[in-house]
Coordinates of C-alpha atoms in Angstrom, one line a residue:
X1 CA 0.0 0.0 0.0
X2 CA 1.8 3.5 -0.9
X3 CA 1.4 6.5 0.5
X4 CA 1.2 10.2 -0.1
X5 CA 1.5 13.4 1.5
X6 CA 0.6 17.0 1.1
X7 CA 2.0 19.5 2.9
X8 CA 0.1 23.2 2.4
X9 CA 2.9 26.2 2.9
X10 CA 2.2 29.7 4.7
X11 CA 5.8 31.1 5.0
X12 CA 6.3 30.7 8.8
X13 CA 3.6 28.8 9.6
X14 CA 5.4 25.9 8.0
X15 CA 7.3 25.9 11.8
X16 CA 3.9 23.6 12.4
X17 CA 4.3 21.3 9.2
X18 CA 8.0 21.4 10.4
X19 CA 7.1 20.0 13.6
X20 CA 4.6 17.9 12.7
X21 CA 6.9 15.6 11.1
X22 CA 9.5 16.0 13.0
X23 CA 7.6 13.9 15.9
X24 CA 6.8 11.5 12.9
X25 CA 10.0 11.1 12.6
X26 CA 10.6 9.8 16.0
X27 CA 7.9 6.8 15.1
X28 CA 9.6 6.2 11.8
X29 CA 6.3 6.9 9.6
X30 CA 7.2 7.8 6.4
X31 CA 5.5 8.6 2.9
X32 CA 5.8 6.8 -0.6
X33 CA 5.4 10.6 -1.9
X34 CA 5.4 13.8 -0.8
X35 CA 4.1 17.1 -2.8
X36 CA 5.0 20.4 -0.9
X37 CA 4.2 24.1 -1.7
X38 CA 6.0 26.9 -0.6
X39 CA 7.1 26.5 3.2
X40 CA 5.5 22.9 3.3
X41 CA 8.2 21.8 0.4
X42 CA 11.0 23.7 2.0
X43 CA 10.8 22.5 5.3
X44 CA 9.3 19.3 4.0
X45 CA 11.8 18.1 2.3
X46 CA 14.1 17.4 5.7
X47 CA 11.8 14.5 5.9
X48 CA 13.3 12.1 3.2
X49 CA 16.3 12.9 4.5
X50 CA 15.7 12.1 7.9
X51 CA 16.8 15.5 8.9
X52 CA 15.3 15.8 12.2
X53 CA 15.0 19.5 14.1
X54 CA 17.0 21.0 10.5
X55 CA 13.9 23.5 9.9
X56 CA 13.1 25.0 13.2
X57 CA 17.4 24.8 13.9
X58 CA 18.4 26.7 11.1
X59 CA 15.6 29.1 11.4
X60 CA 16.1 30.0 15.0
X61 CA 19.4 30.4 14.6
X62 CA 19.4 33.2 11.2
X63 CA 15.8 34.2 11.7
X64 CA 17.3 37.3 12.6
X65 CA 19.9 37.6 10.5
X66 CA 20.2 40.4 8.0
X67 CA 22.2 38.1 5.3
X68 CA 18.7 35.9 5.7
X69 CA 15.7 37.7 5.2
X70 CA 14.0 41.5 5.5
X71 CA 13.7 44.6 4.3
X72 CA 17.7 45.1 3.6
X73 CA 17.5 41.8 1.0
X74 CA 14.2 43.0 -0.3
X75 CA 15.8 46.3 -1.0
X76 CA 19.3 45.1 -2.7
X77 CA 18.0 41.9 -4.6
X78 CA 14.4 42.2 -5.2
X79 CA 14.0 39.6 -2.6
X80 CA 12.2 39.5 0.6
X81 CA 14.7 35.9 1.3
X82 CA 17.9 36.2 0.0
X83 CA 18.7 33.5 -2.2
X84 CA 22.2 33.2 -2.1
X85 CA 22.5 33.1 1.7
X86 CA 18.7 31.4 3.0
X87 CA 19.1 28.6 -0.1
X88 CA 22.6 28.4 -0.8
X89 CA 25.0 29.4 1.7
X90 CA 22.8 27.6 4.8
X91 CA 22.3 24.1 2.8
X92 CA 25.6 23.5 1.4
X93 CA 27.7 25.3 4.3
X94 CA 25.7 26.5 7.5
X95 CA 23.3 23.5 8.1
X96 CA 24.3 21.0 5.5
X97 CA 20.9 19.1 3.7
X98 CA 21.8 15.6 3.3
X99 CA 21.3 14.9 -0.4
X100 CA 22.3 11.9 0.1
X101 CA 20.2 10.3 2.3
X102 CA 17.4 12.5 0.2
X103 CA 18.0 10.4 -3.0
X104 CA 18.0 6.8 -0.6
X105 CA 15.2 7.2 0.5
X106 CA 13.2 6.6 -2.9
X107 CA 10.3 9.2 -2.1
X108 CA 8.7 10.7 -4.9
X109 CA 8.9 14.7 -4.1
X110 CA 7.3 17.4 -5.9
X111 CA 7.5 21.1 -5.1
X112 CA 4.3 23.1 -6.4
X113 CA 4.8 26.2 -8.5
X114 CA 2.7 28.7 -10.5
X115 CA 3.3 29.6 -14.1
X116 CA 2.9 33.4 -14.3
X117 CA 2.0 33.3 -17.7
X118 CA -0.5 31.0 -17.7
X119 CA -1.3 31.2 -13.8
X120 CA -1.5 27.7 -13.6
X121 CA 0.4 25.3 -11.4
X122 CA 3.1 22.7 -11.9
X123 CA 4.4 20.2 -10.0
X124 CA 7.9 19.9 -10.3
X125 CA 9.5 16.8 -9.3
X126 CA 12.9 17.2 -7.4
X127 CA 15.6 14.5 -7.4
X128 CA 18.5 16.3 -7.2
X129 CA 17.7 18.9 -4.5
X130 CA 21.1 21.0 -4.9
X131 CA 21.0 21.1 -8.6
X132 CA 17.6 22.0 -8.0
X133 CA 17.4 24.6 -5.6
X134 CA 15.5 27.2 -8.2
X135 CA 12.5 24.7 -8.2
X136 CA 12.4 25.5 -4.4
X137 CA 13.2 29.0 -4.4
X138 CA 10.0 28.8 -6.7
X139 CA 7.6 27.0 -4.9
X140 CA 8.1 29.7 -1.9
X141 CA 8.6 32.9 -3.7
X142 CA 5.9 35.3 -2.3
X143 CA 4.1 37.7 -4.4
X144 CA 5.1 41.0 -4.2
X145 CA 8.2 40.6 -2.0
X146 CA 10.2 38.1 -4.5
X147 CA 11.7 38.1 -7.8
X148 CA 10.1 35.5 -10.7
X149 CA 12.1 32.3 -10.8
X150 CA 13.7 32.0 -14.2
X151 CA 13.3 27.8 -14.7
X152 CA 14.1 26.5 -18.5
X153 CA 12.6 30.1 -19.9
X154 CA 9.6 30.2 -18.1
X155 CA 8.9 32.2 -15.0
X156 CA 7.3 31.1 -11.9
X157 CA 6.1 32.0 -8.3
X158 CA 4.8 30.8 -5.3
X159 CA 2.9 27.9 -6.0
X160 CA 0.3 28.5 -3.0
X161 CA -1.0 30.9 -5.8
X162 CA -2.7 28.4 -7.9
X163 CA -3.0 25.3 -6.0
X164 CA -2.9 25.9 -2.1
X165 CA -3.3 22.4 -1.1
X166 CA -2.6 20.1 -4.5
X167 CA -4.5 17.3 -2.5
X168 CA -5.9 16.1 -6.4
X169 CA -2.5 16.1 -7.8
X170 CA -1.3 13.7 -5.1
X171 CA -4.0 11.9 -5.8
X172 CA -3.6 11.7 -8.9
X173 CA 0.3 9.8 -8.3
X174 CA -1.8 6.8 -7.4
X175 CA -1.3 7.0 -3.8
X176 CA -3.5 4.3 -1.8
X177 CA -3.8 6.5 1.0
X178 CA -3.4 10.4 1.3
X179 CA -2.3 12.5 4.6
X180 CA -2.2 16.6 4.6
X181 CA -1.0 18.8 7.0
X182 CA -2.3 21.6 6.7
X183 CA -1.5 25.3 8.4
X184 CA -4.7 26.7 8.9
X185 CA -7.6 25.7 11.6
X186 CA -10.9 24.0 9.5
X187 CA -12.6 27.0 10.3
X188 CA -10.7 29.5 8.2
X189 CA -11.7 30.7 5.3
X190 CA -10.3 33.5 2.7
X191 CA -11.9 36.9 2.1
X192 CA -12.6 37.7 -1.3
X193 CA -9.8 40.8 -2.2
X194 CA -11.0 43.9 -2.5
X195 CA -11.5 45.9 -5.5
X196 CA -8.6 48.1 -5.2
X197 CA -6.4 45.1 -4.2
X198 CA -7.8 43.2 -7.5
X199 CA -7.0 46.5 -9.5
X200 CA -3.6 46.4 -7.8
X201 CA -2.6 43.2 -8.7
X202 CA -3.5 43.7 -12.3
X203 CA -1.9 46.5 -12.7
X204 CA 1.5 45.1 -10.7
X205 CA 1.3 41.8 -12.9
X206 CA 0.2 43.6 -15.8
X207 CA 2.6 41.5 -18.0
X208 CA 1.5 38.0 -16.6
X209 CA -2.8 39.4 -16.8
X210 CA -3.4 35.2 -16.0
X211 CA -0.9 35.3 -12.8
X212 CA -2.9 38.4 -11.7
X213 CA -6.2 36.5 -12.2
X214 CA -5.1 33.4 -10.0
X215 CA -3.8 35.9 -7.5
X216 CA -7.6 37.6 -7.5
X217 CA -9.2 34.1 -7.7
X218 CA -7.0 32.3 -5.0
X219 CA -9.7 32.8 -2.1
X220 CA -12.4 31.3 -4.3
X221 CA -9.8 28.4 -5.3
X222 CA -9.0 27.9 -2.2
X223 CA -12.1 27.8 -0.1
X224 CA -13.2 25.5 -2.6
X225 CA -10.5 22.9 -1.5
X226 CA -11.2 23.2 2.1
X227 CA -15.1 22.1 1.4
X228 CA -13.8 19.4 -0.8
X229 CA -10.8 18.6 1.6
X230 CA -13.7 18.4 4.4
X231 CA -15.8 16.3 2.3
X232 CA -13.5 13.6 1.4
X233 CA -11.9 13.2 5.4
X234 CA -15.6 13.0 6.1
X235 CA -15.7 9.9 4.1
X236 CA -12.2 8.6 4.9
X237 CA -10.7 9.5 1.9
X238 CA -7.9 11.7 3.3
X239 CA -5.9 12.0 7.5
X240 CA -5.9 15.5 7.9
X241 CA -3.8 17.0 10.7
X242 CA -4.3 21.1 11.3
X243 CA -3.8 23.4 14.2
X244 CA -6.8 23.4 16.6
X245 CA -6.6 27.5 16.1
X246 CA -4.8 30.6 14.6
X247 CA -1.3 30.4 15.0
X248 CA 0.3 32.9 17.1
X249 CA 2.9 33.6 14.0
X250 CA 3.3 36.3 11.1
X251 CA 3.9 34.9 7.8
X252 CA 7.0 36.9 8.1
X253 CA 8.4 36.7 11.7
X254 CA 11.6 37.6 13.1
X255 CA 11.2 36.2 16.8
X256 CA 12.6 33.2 17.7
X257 CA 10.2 32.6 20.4
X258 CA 7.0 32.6 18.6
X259 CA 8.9 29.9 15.8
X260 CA 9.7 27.7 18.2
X261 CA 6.3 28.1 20.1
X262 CA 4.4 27.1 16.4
X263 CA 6.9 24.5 16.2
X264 CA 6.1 23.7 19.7
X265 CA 2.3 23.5 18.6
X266 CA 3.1 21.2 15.1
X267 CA 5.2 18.4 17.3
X268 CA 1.9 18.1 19.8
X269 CA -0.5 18.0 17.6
X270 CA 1.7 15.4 15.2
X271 CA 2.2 12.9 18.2
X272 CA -1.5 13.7 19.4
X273 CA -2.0 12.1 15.7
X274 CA -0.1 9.2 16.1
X275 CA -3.2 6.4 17.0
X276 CA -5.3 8.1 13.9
X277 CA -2.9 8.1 11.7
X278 CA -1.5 4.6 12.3
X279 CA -5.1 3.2 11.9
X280 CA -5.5 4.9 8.6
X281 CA -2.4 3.9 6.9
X282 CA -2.9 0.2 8.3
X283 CA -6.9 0.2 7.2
X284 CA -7.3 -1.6 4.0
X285 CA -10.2 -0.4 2.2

C-alpha cells in the first residue's frame, strides 16, 4: 500500500508542518510521496532525509539575520529571502541538507509552482535537491516581495497561488492512502480581495494578466478545496492533521520565540495524531 503526503505552505507557519513531522520522525512513519508548496516543500523536504529538528534549527538560529531575510535583502536583490544566503550558503555550508540520504530514501517529491504566464500550477519533481534549488526558491517565492524564478525560460512563483493544497495532484500519483498537514484551523476561510487590491494586482502583474487573475481568484480556489478537503476526510478518503486554532505567528516573523512556540504547537499535535494516523495507513479499504 503506498502512501502520499501533502504538505500546504504559509511562509512561517510551516514551523507547524516542520514539527509535525519531525515527531513522525521519532515513530519512523514515512511517505511513498510527498508534494510540498511553498514552506511545506521547504521544510518538507528534511523528511526524506531524515533530517530531524533541520527547519526549526536553522531558522532560530538566522531568523534574525540580516544576510537571511528583510527589508535590507528586499531592497538590494528584489527579494524579501535572500537567495544566495537562505538557499545556498545555509544548505551546502551553515546547516548542511543531506542529499544523500534524500536520494536513498526513494520518495517521490514534488514542489508546487505557478506559471505566471498562464497562472496555472506545476508540479515539479525534485531528485536532485542541490541542482535544483531554483525549483524551491519557486515554490516559496511570495508575491510581491520576491523576484520571478527563471526555470528553463519560463517564469514562476509561489505555488500557494494556484494550487494551495494540491490534494488532487497527489491523488492523482496513485497513492493508496493520502495525509495533509495543513497550516490553517478548518474554520478558516479566505476573504474575497477587495476591489482596489484586485485592481492592484493587475496592474503590478500587468505583464502576466493570468498570474494576476489566479492571485484575485485564489480565495475562491482555495475555499473551494477546504469544502472538498472536508468532504473527502468526512468519508475517509484523506488524514488530515491542522492546528486546533490561529497560529500565534506572522507569515514573516523575526522572533525566535513565537517559531519555536508554532513548532512547539506542530510536534503536539503530530504525536497527538499518532493512534489516527497509524489506523488509517494500516486500514485496508
Amino acid at each position: 500500500m503506498k502512501t502520499g503526503l501533502v504538505l500546504e505552505g504559509g511562509a512561517m507557519r510551516g514551523m507547524f508542518t516542520a514539527g509535525v513531522l519531525d515527531s513522525w520522525m521519532d515513530e519512523q512513519i514515512s511517505f511513498d510521496g510527498i508534494v510540498g508548496v511553498s514552506a511545506g516543500a521547504l521544510f518538507g523536504i528534511n523528511a526524506p532525509a531524515g533530517q530531524k529538528g533541520r527547519a526549526i534549527r536553522y531558522n532560530l538560529k538566522y531568523i534574525r539575520d540580516k544576510r537571511y531575510m528583510g527589508l535590507r535583502s528586499l531592497l538590494t536583490t528584489g527579494n524579501l529571502i535572500n537567495a544566495g544566503f537562505a538557499f545556498y550558503e545555509v544548505s551546502s555550508k551553515l546547516d548542511i541538507f543531506d542529499e544523500a540520504a534524500f536520494q536513498r530514501s526513494g520518495v517521490d517529491f514534488y514542489a508546487a509552482v505557478t506559471d505566471l504566464h498562464t497562472g496555472a500550477p506545476e508540479y515539479i519533481r525534485i531528485t536532485e535537491p542541490f541542482r535544483q534549488m531554483e525549483v524551491l526558491r519557486a515554490t516559496s517565492a511570495m508575491p510581491y516581495v520576491s523576484r520571478p524564478v527563471e526555470l528553463d525560460g519560463r517564469f514562476y512563483l509561489d505555488g500557494g497561488v494556484s494550487d494551495s493544497i494540491p490534494v488532487h495532484f497527489c491523488k492523482s500519483l496513485g497513492y493508496d492512502k493520502t495525509v495533509l498537514v495543513l497550516t490553517r484551523p478548518l474554520e478558516y476561510r479566505k476573504e474575497r480581495p477587495a476591489a482596489w487590491l484586485q485592481r492592484f494586482n493587475r496592474l503590478y502583474y500587468h505583464r502576466y494578466p493570468a498570474f494576476a487573475e489566479s492571485l484575485n481568484r485564489r480565495w475562491e480556489v482555495y475555499n473551494r478545496q477546504v469544502e472538498e478537503i472536508i468532504g473527502m476526510e468526512q468519508r475517509g478518503e484523506l488524514f488530515v492533521v491542522r492546528p486546533n486554532g490561529p497560529l500565534p505567528i506572522r507569515r514573516v516573523e523575526k522572533d525566535p520565540a513565537k517559531l519555536q512556540a508554532v513548532y512547539d504547537l506542530g510536534a503536539e499535535a503530530g504525536r497527538a495524531s499518532l493512534s489516527g494516523l497509524k489506523e488509517y495507513l494500516l486500514t485496508h479499504e
